[in-house]
Amino acid sequence: RTSAQICAQIKDPLMNGSRTLADIAEHVKKDALVAWGWAPGPGREPAPGSAEETFAAIETWAAAGAPCPAQ
């Protein structure tokens, strides 16, 4: 998927579990399965950043109107 396709998917309630962007930010911040990505255990590369940083980035993106890159 392209960045534009992923962006559109995140924003589409039919594809994101009927979540608002605020819901998605909270999901990233609090969901245990999502948090696993930042602490996946021995022998696995963690996701960059942290849940808190990703939460803040989603909030900033949403406040800016949640623009998506051009296709």
PDB file with SEQRES, HELIX, SHEET and CRYST1 records, atoms N, CA, C and O in Angstrom:
SEQRES   1 A   71  ARG THR SER ALA GLN ILE CYS ALA GLN ILE LYS ASP PRO          
SEQRES   2 A   71  LEU MET ASN GLY SER ARG THR LEU ALA ASP ILE ALA GLU          
SEQRES   3 A   71  HIS VAL LYS LYS ASP ALA LEU VAL ALA TRP GLY TRP ALA          
SEQRES   4 A   71  PRO GLY PRO GLY ARG GLU PRO ALA PRO GLY SER ALA GLU          
SEQRES   5 A   71  GLU THR PHE ALA ALA ILE GLU THR TRP ALA ALA ALA GLY          
SEQRES   6 A   71  ALA PRO CYS PRO ALA GLN                                      
HELIX    1 AA1 SER A    3  LYS A   11  1                                   9    
HELIX    2 AA2 LEU A   21  LYS A   30  1                                  10    
HELIX    3 AA3 ALA A   32  TRP A   36  1                                   5    
HELIX    4 AA4 ALA A   51  ALA A   63  1                                  13    
CRYST1    1.000    1.000    1.000  90.00  90.00  90.00 P 1           1          
ATOM      1  N   ARG A   1       0.836  -1.184   0.000  1.00  0.00           N  
ATOM      2  CA  ARG A   1       0.000   0.000   0.000  1.00  0.00           C  
ATOM      3  C   ARG A   1       0.877   1.242   0.000  1.00  0.00           C  
ATOM      4  O   ARG A   1       1.952   1.268   0.599  1.00  0.00           O  
ATOM      5  N   THR A   2       0.395   2.263  -0.680  1.00  0.00           N  
ATOM      6  CA  THR A   2       1.092   3.540  -0.681  1.00  0.00           C  
ATOM      7  C   THR A   2       0.750   4.310   0.590  1.00  0.00           C  
ATOM      8  O   THR A   2      -0.195   3.961   1.298  1.00  0.00           O  
ATOM      9  N   SER A   3       1.510   5.345   0.870  1.00  0.00           N  
ATOM     10  CA  SER A   3       1.206   6.188   2.031  1.00  0.00           C  
ATOM     11  C   SER A   3      -0.189   6.793   1.909  1.00  0.00           C  
ATOM     12  O   SER A   3      -0.911   6.888   2.901  1.00  0.00           O  
ATOM     13  N   ALA A   4      -0.572   7.201   0.704  1.00  0.00           N  
ATOM     14  CA  ALA A   4      -1.904   7.778   0.493  1.00  0.00           C  
ATOM     15  C   ALA A   4      -2.997   6.749   0.771  1.00  0.00           C  
ATOM     16  O   ALA A   4      -4.023   7.090   1.359  1.00  0.00           O  
ATOM     17  N   GLN A   5      -2.797   5.513   0.366  1.00  0.00           N  
ATOM     18  CA  GLN A   5      -3.786   4.455   0.608  1.00  0.00           C  
ATOM     19  C   GLN A   5      -3.901   4.138   2.097  1.00  0.00           C  
ATOM     20  O   GLN A   5      -5.004   3.943   2.607  1.00  0.00           O  
ATOM     21  N   ILE A   6      -2.779   4.085   2.788  1.00  0.00           N  
ATOM     22  CA  ILE A   6      -2.798   3.815   4.223  1.00  0.00           C  
ATOM     23  C   ILE A   6      -3.494   4.956   4.948  1.00  0.00           C  
ATOM     24  O   ILE A   6      -4.298   4.717   5.849  1.00  0.00           O  
ATOM     25  N   CYS A   7      -3.198   6.184   4.570  1.00  0.00           N  
ATOM     26  CA  CYS A   7      -3.840   7.349   5.173  1.00  0.00           C  
ATOM     27  C   CYS A   7      -5.353   7.289   4.994  1.00  0.00           C  
ATOM     28  O   CYS A   7      -6.105   7.493   5.947  1.00  0.00           O  
ATOM     29  N   ALA A   8      -5.792   7.011   3.782  1.00  0.00           N  
ATOM     30  CA  ALA A   8      -7.228   6.929   3.510  1.00  0.00           C  
ATOM     31  C   ALA A   8      -7.875   5.807   4.318  1.00  0.00           C  
ATOM     32  O   ALA A   8      -8.991   5.964   4.815  1.00  0.00           O  
ATOM     33  N   GLN A   9      -7.189   4.689   4.451  1.00  0.00           N  
ATOM     34  CA  GLN A   9      -7.720   3.562   5.222  1.00  0.00           C  
ATOM     35  C   GLN A   9      -7.871   3.934   6.692  1.00  0.00           C  
ATOM     36  O   GLN A   9      -8.882   3.606   7.313  1.00  0.00           O  
ATOM     37  N   ILE A  10      -6.888   4.607   7.246  1.00  0.00           N  
ATOM     38  CA  ILE A  10      -6.959   5.009   8.657  1.00  0.00           C  
ATOM     39  C   ILE A  10      -8.157   5.910   8.899  1.00  0.00           C  
ATOM     40  O   ILE A  10      -8.797   5.821   9.946  1.00  0.00           O  
ATOM     41  N   LYS A  11      -8.466   6.777   7.944  1.00  0.00           N  
ATOM     42  CA  LYS A  11      -9.547   7.746   8.114  1.00  0.00           C  
ATOM     43  C   LYS A  11     -10.927   7.206   7.756  1.00  0.00           C  
ATOM     44  O   LYS A  11     -11.932   7.830   8.097  1.00  0.00           O  
ATOM     45  N   ASP A  12     -11.001   6.066   7.080  1.00  0.00           N  
ATOM     46  CA  ASP A  12     -12.267   5.511   6.604  1.00  0.00           C  
ATOM     47  C   ASP A  12     -12.940   4.665   7.687  1.00  0.00           C  
ATOM     48  O   ASP A  12     -12.437   3.594   8.027  1.00  0.00           O  
ATOM     49  N   PRO A  13     -14.082   5.134   8.239  1.00  0.00           N  
ATOM     50  CA  PRO A  13     -14.757   4.379   9.302  1.00  0.00           C  
ATOM     51  C   PRO A  13     -15.156   2.954   8.890  1.00  0.00           C  
ATOM     52  O   PRO A  13     -15.275   2.075   9.744  1.00  0.00           O  
ATOM     53  N   LEU A  14     -15.359   2.727   7.605  1.00  0.00           N  
ATOM     54  CA  LEU A  14     -15.706   1.382   7.143  1.00  0.00           C  
ATOM     55  C   LEU A  14     -14.507   0.434   7.219  1.00  0.00           C  
ATOM     56  O   LEU A  14     -14.667  -0.787   7.226  1.00  0.00           O  
ATOM     57  N   MET A  15     -13.306   1.012   7.274  1.00  0.00           N  
ATOM     58  CA  MET A  15     -12.097   0.184   7.289  1.00  0.00           C  
ATOM     59  C   MET A  15     -11.347   0.254   8.616  1.00  0.00           C  
ATOM     60  O   MET A  15     -10.392  -0.494   8.821  1.00  0.00           O  
ATOM     61  N   ASN A  16     -11.766   1.145   9.526  1.00  0.00           N  
ATOM     62  CA  ASN A  16     -11.004   1.322  10.764  1.00  0.00           C  
ATOM     63  C   ASN A  16     -11.804   0.961  12.014  1.00  0.00           C  
ATOM     64  O   ASN A  16     -11.443   1.368  13.118  1.00  0.00           O  
ATOM     65  N   GLY A  17     -12.869   0.212  11.852  1.00  0.00           N  
ATOM     66  CA  GLY A  17     -13.674  -0.181  13.001  1.00  0.00           C  
ATOM     67  C   GLY A  17     -14.598   0.913  13.501  1.00  0.00           C  
ATOM     68  O   GLY A  17     -14.946   0.952  14.681  1.00  0.00           O  
ATOM     69  N   SER A  18     -14.994   1.800  12.600  1.00  0.00           N  
ATOM     70  CA  SER A  18     -15.889   2.930  12.922  1.00  0.00           C  
ATOM     71  C   SER A  18     -15.279   3.885  13.943  1.00  0.00           C  
ATOM     72  O   SER A  18     -15.993   4.473  14.755  1.00  0.00           O  
ATOM     73  N   ARG A  19     -13.964   4.035  13.898  1.00  0.00           N  
ATOM     74  CA  ARG A  19     -13.271   4.910  14.849  1.00  0.00           C  
ATOM     75  C   ARG A  19     -13.092   6.317  14.280  1.00  0.00           C  
ATOM     76  O   ARG A  19     -12.864   6.494  13.083  1.00  0.00           O  
ATOM     77  N   THR A  20     -13.198   7.308  15.159  1.00  0.00           N  
ATOM     78  CA  THR A  20     -12.799   8.670  14.814  1.00  0.00           C  
ATOM     79  C   THR A  20     -11.278   8.743  14.946  1.00  0.00           C  
ATOM     80  O   THR A  20     -10.651   7.814  15.456  1.00  0.00           O  
ATOM     81  N   LEU A  21     -10.690   9.840  14.489  1.00  0.00           N  
ATOM     82  CA  LEU A  21      -9.244   9.992  14.658  1.00  0.00           C  
ATOM     83  C   LEU A  21      -8.871  10.058  16.138  1.00  0.00           C  
ATOM     84  O   LEU A  21      -7.817   9.563  16.536  1.00  0.00           O  
ATOM     85  N   ALA A  22      -9.734  10.669  16.953  1.00  0.00           N  
ATOM     86  CA  ALA A  22      -9.488  10.685  18.406  1.00  0.00           C  
ATOM     87  C   ALA A  22      -9.519   9.261  18.969  1.00  0.00           C  
ATOM     88  O   ALA A  22      -8.705   8.910  19.824  1.00  0.00           O  
ATOM     89  N   ASP A  23     -10.450   8.452  18.492  1.00  0.00           N  
ATOM     90  CA  ASP A  23     -10.523   7.045  18.915  1.00  0.00           C  
ATOM     91  C   ASP A  23      -9.253   6.298  18.516  1.00  0.00           C  
ATOM     92  O   ASP A  23      -8.716   5.511  19.296  1.00  0.00           O  
ATOM     93  N   ILE A  24      -8.784   6.547  17.314  1.00  0.00           N  
ATOM     94  CA  ILE A  24      -7.571   5.871  16.836  1.00  0.00           C  
ATOM     95  C   ILE A  24      -6.373   6.269  17.686  1.00  0.00           C  
ATOM     96  O   ILE A  24      -5.556   5.420  18.043  1.00  0.00           O  
ATOM     97  N   ALA A  25      -6.264   7.550  18.013  1.00  0.00           N  
ATOM     98  CA  ALA A  25      -5.163   8.015  18.859  1.00  0.00           C  
ATOM     99  C   ALA A  25      -5.200   7.308  20.217  1.00  0.00           C  
ATOM    100  O   ALA A  25      -4.167   6.842  20.700  1.00  0.00           O  
ATOM    101  N   GLU A  26      -6.367   7.226  20.826  1.00  0.00           N  
ATOM    102  CA  GLU A  26      -6.501   6.546  22.117  1.00  0.00           C  
ATOM    103  C   GLU A  26      -6.184   5.060  21.992  1.00  0.00           C  
ATOM    104  O   GLU A  26      -5.555   4.479  22.875  1.00  0.00           O  
ATOM    105  N   HIS A  27      -6.616   4.455  20.907  1.00  0.00           N  
ATOM    106  CA  HIS A  27      -6.342   3.037  20.656  1.00  0.00           C  
ATOM    107  C   HIS A  27      -4.834   2.787  20.615  1.00  0.00           C  
ATOM    108  O   HIS A  27      -4.338   1.839  21.224  1.00  0.00           O  
ATOM    109  N   VAL A  28      -4.118   3.640  19.899  1.00  0.00           N  
ATOM    110  CA  VAL A  28      -2.661   3.504  19.799  1.00  0.00           C  
ATOM    111  C   VAL A  28      -2.018   3.679  21.178  1.00  0.00           C  
ATOM    112  O   VAL A  28      -1.065   2.979  21.519  1.00  0.00           O  
ATOM    113  N   LYS A  29      -2.538   4.604  21.954  1.00  0.00           N  
ATOM    114  CA  LYS A  29      -1.962   4.920  23.262  1.00  0.00           C  
ATOM    115  C   LYS A  29      -2.225   3.835  24.302  1.00  0.00           C  
ATOM    116  O   LYS A  29      -1.381   3.599  25.166  1.00  0.00           O  
ATOM    117  N   LYS A  30      -3.393   3.165  24.236  1.00  0.00           N  
ATOM    118  CA  LYS A  30      -3.810   2.300  25.333  1.00  0.00           C  
ATOM    119  C   LYS A  30      -3.951   0.811  25.030  1.00  0.00           C  
ATOM    120  O   LYS A  30      -4.002   0.008  25.962  1.00  0.00           O  
ATOM    121  N   ASP A  31      -4.015   0.420  23.775  1.00  0.00           N  
ATOM    122  CA  ASP A  31      -4.262  -0.985  23.442  1.00  0.00           C  
ATOM    123  C   ASP A  31      -3.010  -1.833  23.663  1.00  0.00           C  
ATOM    124  O   ASP A  31      -1.935  -1.503  23.164  1.00  0.00           O  
ATOM    125  N   ALA A  32      -3.154  -2.914  24.406  1.00  0.00           N  
ATOM    126  CA  ALA A  32      -2.019  -3.781  24.739  1.00  0.00           C  
ATOM    127  C   ALA A  32      -1.402  -4.428  23.501  1.00  0.00           C  
ATOM    128  O   ALA A  32      -0.181  -4.567  23.425  1.00  0.00           O  
ATOM    129  N   LEU A  33      -2.217  -4.819  22.544  1.00  0.00           N  
ATOM    130  CA  LEU A  33      -1.672  -5.444  21.333  1.00  0.00           C  
ATOM    131  C   LEU A  33      -0.860  -4.441  20.527  1.00  0.00           C  
ATOM    132  O   LEU A  33       0.195  -4.788  19.995  1.00  0.00           O  
ATOM    133  N   VAL A  34      -1.330  -3.213  20.430  1.00  0.00           N  
ATOM    134  CA  VAL A  34      -0.573  -2.167  19.734  1.00  0.00           C  
ATOM    135  C   VAL A  34       0.732  -1.907  20.489  1.00  0.00           C  
ATOM    136  O   VAL A  34       1.789  -1.783  19.870  1.00  0.00           O  
ATOM    137  N   ALA A  35       0.667  -1.825  21.802  1.00  0.00           N  
ATOM    138  CA  ALA A  35       1.858  -1.563  22.623  1.00  0.00           C  
ATOM    139  C   ALA A  35       2.919  -2.635  22.430  1.00  0.00           C  
ATOM    140  O   ALA A  35       4.111  -2.354  22.559  1.00  0.00           O  
ATOM    141  N   TRP A  36       2.506  -3.852  22.123  1.00  0.00           N  
ATOM    142  CA  TRP A  36       3.450  -4.943  21.892  1.00  0.00           C  
ATOM    143  C   TRP A  36       4.454  -4.575  20.803  1.00  0.00           C  
ATOM    144  O   TRP A  36       5.604  -5.013  20.847  1.00  0.00           O  
ATOM    145  N   GLY A  37       4.031  -3.778  19.833  1.00  0.00           N  
ATOM    146  CA  GLY A  37       4.928  -3.376  18.744  1.00  0.00           C  
ATOM    147  C   GLY A  37       6.159  -2.617  19.217  1.00  0.00           C  
ATOM    148  O   GLY A  37       7.200  -2.644  18.560  1.00  0.00           O  
ATOM    149  N   TRP A  38       6.043  -1.936  20.363  1.00  0.00           N  
ATOM    150  CA  TRP A  38       7.171  -1.191  20.903  1.00  0.00           C  
ATOM    151  C   TRP A  38       7.980  -2.017  21.894  1.00  0.00           C  
ATOM    152  O   TRP A  38       9.028  -1.563  22.353  1.00  0.00           O  
ATOM    153  N   ALA A  39       7.531  -3.193  22.228  1.00  0.00           N  
ATOM    154  CA  ALA A  39       8.256  -4.088  23.135  1.00  0.00           C  
ATOM    155  C   ALA A  39       7.951  -5.534  22.743  1.00  0.00           C  
ATOM    156  O   ALA A  39       7.328  -6.270  23.508  1.00  0.00           O  
ATOM    157  N   PRO A  40       8.394  -5.942  21.543  1.00  0.00           N  
ATOM    158  CA  PRO A  40       7.993  -7.246  21.013  1.00  0.00           C  
ATOM    159  C   PRO A  40       8.736  -8.455  21.579  1.00  0.00           C  
ATOM    160  O   PRO A  40       8.429  -9.590  21.215  1.00  0.00           O  
ATOM    161  N   GLY A  41       9.689  -8.231  22.445  1.00  0.00           N  
ATOM    162  CA  GLY A  41      10.396  -9.358  23.040  1.00  0.00           C  
ATOM    163  C   GLY A  41      11.717  -9.645  22.354  1.00  0.00           C  
ATOM    164  O   GLY A  41      12.057  -9.027  21.344  1.00  0.00           O  
ATOM    165  N   PRO A  42      12.454 -10.587  22.913  1.00  0.00           N  
ATOM    166  CA  PRO A  42      13.794 -10.916  22.420  1.00  0.00           C  
ATOM    167  C   PRO A  42      13.794 -11.341  20.948  1.00  0.00           C  
ATOM    168  O   PRO A  42      12.921 -12.081  20.494  1.00  0.00           O  
ATOM    169  N   GLY A  43      14.793 -10.853  20.226  1.00  0.00           N  
ATOM    170  CA  GLY A  43      14.971 -11.247  18.844  1.00  0.00           C  
ATOM    171  C   GLY A  43      14.086 -10.521  17.852  1.00  0.00           C  
ATOM    172  O   GLY A  43      14.117 -10.829  16.661  1.00  0.00           O  
ATOM    173  N   ARG A  44      13.306  -9.573  18.311  1.00  0.00           N  
ATOM    174  CA  ARG A  44      12.411  -8.831  17.427  1.00  0.00           C  
ATOM    175  C   ARG A  44      12.733  -7.350  17.506  1.00  0.00           C  
ATOM    176  O   ARG A  44      13.046  -6.830  18.577  1.00  0.00           O  
ATOM    177  N   GLU A  45      12.658  -6.685  16.390  1.00  0.00           N  
ATOM    178  CA  GLU A  45      12.940  -5.254  16.310  1.00  0.00           C  
ATOM    179  C   GLU A  45      11.699  -4.463  16.709  1.00  0.00           C  
ATOM    180  O   GLU A  45      10.642  -4.636  16.101  1.00  0.00           O  
ATOM    181  N   PRO A  46      11.806  -3.593  17.723  1.00  0.00           N  
ATOM    182  CA  PRO A  46      10.635  -2.799  18.107  1.00  0.00           C  
ATOM    183  C   PRO A  46      10.313  -1.727  17.078  1.00  0.00           C  
ATOM    184  O   PRO A  46      11.179  -1.293  16.318  1.00  0.00           O  
ATOM    185  N   ALA A  47       9.071  -1.314  17.066  1.00  0.00           N  
ATOM    186  CA  ALA A  47       8.654  -0.202  16.219  1.00  0.00           C  
ATOM    187  C   ALA A  47       9.388   1.053  16.676  1.00  0.00           C  
ATOM    188  O   ALA A  47       9.728   1.171  17.853  1.00  0.00           O  
ATOM    189  N   PRO A  48       9.638   1.988  15.767  1.00  0.00           N  
ATOM    190  CA  PRO A  48      10.313   3.222  16.178  1.00  0.00           C  
ATOM    191  C   PRO A  48       9.407   4.079  17.059  1.00  0.00           C  
ATOM    192  O   PRO A  48       8.182   4.005  16.968  1.00  0.00           O  
ATOM    193  N   GLY A  49      10.027   4.890  17.911  1.00  0.00           N  
ATOM    194  CA  GLY A  49       9.268   5.807  18.748  1.00  0.00           C  
ATOM    195  C   GLY A  49       8.600   5.100  19.905  1.00  0.00           C  
ATOM    196  O   GLY A  49       9.118   4.119  20.439  1.00  0.00           O  
ATOM    197  N   SER A  50       7.442   5.612  20.284  1.00  0.00           N  
ATOM    198  CA  SER A  50       6.691   5.050  21.405  1.00  0.00           C  
ATOM    199  C   SER A  50       5.205   5.256  21.156  1.00  0.00           C  
ATOM    200  O   SER A  50       4.810   5.987  20.247  1.00  0.00           O  
ATOM    201  N   ALA A  51       4.390   4.605  21.971  1.00  0.00           N  
ATOM    202  CA  ALA A  51       2.945   4.784  21.863  1.00  0.00           C  
ATOM    203  C   ALA A  51       2.580   6.240  22.134  1.00  0.00           C  
ATOM    204  O   ALA A  51       1.730   6.803  21.444  1.00  0.00           O  
ATOM    205  N   GLU A  52       3.210   6.849  23.125  1.00  0.00           N  
ATOM    206  CA  GLU A  52       2.917   8.247  23.467  1.00  0.00           C  
ATOM    207  C   GLU A  52       3.291   9.188  22.311  1.00  0.00           C  
ATOM    208  O   GLU A  52       2.546  10.117  21.997  1.00  0.00           O  
ATOM    209  N   GLU A  53       4.442   8.943  21.684  1.00  0.00           N  
ATOM    210  CA  GLU A  53       4.849   9.769  20.539  1.00  0.00           C  
ATOM    211  C   GLU A  53       3.889   9.596  19.363  1.00  0.00           C  
ATOM    212  O   GLU A  53       3.552  10.565  18.682  1.00  0.00           O  
ATOM    213  N   THR A  54       3.459   8.379  19.131  1.00  0.00           N  
ATOM    214  CA  THR A  54       2.530   8.114  18.034  1.00  0.00           C  
ATOM    215  C   THR A  54       1.170   8.734  18.328  1.00  0.00           C  
ATOM    216  O   THR A  54       0.540   9.304  17.437  1.00  0.00           O  
ATOM    217  N   PHE A  55       0.715   8.624  19.575  1.00  0.00           N  
ATOM    218  CA  PHE A  55      -0.528   9.272  20.001  1.00  0.00           C  
ATOM    219  C   PHE A  55      -0.458  10.773  19.726  1.00  0.00           C  
ATOM    220  O   PHE A  55      -1.385  11.345  19.153  1.00  0.00           O  
ATOM    221  N   ALA A  56       0.636  11.410  20.134  1.00  0.00           N  
ATOM    222  CA  ALA A  56       0.797  12.854  19.930  1.00  0.00           C  
ATOM    223  C   ALA A  56       0.840  13.199  18.444  1.00  0.00           C  
ATOM    224  O   ALA A  56       0.273  14.208  18.024  1.00  0.00           O  
ATOM    225  N   ALA A  57       1.509  12.368  17.652  1.00  0.00           N  
ATOM    226  CA  ALA A  57       1.584  12.624  16.206  1.00  0.00           C  
ATOM    227  C   ALA A  57       0.205  12.518  15.560  1.00  0.00           C  
ATOM    228  O   ALA A  57      -0.120  13.314  14.678  1.00  0.00           O  
ATOM    229  N   ILE A  58      -0.601  11.565  15.975  1.00  0.00           N  
ATOM    230  CA  ILE A  58      -1.955  11.426  15.431  1.00  0.00           C  
ATOM    231  C   ILE A  58      -2.798  12.629  15.822  1.00  0.00           C  
ATOM    232  O   ILE A  58      -3.557  13.146  15.002  1.00  0.00           O  
ATOM    233  N   GLU A  59      -2.673  13.079  17.066  1.00  0.00           N  
ATOM    234  CA  GLU A  59      -3.421  14.256  17.492  1.00  0.00           C  
ATOM    235  C   GLU A  59      -3.013  15.496  16.701  1.00  0.00           C  
ATOM    236  O   GLU A  59      -3.871  16.288  16.311  1.00  0.00           O  
ATOM    237  N   THR A  60      -1.730  15.671  16.463  1.00  0.00           N  
ATOM    238  CA  THR A  60      -1.238  16.807  15.671  1.00  0.00           C  
ATOM    239  C   THR A  60      -1.750  16.725  14.245  1.00  0.00           C  
ATOM    240  O   THR A  60      -2.196  17.723  13.680  1.00  0.00           O  
ATOM    241  N   TRP A  61      -1.686  15.531  13.663  1.00  0.00           N  
ATOM    242  CA  TRP A  61      -2.168  15.303  12.301  1.00  0.00           C  
ATOM    243  C   TRP A  61      -3.662  15.590  12.212  1.00  0.00           C  
ATOM    244  O   TRP A  61      -4.104  16.244  11.268  1.00  0.00           O  
ATOM    245  N   ALA A  62      -4.442  15.118  13.170  1.00  0.00           N  
ATOM    246  CA  ALA A  62      -5.894  15.344  13.181  1.00  0.00           C  
ATOM    247  C   ALA A  62      -6.198  16.833  13.307  1.00  0.00           C  
ATOM    248  O   ALA A  62      -7.089  17.338  12.624  1.00  0.00           O  
ATOM    249  N   ALA A  63      -5.468  17.547  14.176  1.00  0.00           N  
ATOM    250  CA  ALA A  63      -5.686  18.976  14.365  1.00  0.00           C  
ATOM    251  C   ALA A  63      -5.387  19.776  13.097  1.00  0.00           C  
ATOM    252  O   ALA A  63      -5.941  20.854  12.883  1.00  0.00           O  
ATOM    253  N   ALA A  64      -4.500  19.227  12.260  1.00  0.00           N  
ATOM    254  CA  ALA A  64      -4.156  19.881  10.989  1.00  0.00           C  
ATOM    255  C   ALA A  64      -5.131  19.513   9.860  1.00  0.00           C  
ATOM    256  O   ALA A  64      -4.934  19.905   8.710  1.00  0.00           O  
ATOM    257  N   GLY A  65      -6.180  18.761  10.199  1.00  0.00           N  
ATOM    258  CA  GLY A  65      -7.156  18.361   9.195  1.00  0.00           C  
ATOM    259  C   GLY A  65      -6.911  16.984   8.619  1.00  0.00           C  
ATOM    260  O   GLY A  65      -7.589  16.583   7.673  1.00  0.00           O  
ATOM    261  N   ALA A  66      -5.957  16.253   9.166  1.00  0.00           N  
ATOM    262  CA  ALA A  66      -5.613  14.899   8.737  1.00  0.00           C  
ATOM    263  C   ALA A  66      -5.380  14.785   7.235  1.00  0.00           C  
ATOM    264  O   ALA A  66      -5.997  13.957   6.564  1.00  0.00           O  
ATOM    265  N   PRO A  67      -4.474  15.631   6.706  1.00  0.00           N  
ATOM    266  CA  PRO A  67      -4.226  15.560   5.266  1.00  0.00           C  
ATOM    267  C   PRO A  67      -3.514  14.262   4.882  1.00  0.00           C  
ATOM    268  O   PRO A  67      -2.705  13.725   5.639  1.00  0.00           O  
ATOM    269  N   CYS A  68      -3.835  13.786   3.705  1.00  0.00           N  
ATOM    270  CA  CYS A  68      -3.169  12.606   3.160  1.00  0.00           C  
ATOM    271  C   CYS A  68      -2.244  13.041   2.028  1.00  0.00           C  
ATOM    272  O   CYS A  68      -2.520  14.026   1.342  1.00  0.00           O  
ATOM    273  N   PRO A  69      -1.152  12.313   1.832  1.00  0.00           N  
ATOM    274  CA  PRO A  69      -0.273  12.630   0.702  1.00  0.00           C  
ATOM    275  C   PRO A  69      -0.989  12.373  -0.616  1.00  0.00           C  
ATOM    276  O   PRO A  69      -1.935  11.588  -0.679  1.00  0.00           O  
ATOM    277  N   ALA A  70      -0.534  13.034  -1.652  1.00  0.00           N  
ATOM    278  CA  ALA A  70      -1.115  12.820  -2.983  1.00  0.00           C  
ATOM    279  C   ALA A  70      -0.837  11.399  -3.455  1.00  0.00           C  
ATOM    280  O   ALA A  70       0.191  10.810  -3.122  1.00  0.00           O  
ATOM    281  N   GLN A  71      -1.754  10.868  -4.222  1.00  0.00           N  
ATOM    282  CA  GLN A  71      -1.599   9.504  -4.745  1.00  0.00           C  
ATOM    283  C   GLN A  71      -0.396   9.386  -5.587  1.00  0.00           C  
ATOM    284  O   GLN A  71      -0.111   8.308  -6.110  1.00  0.00           O  
TER     285      GLN A  71                                                      
END                                                                             
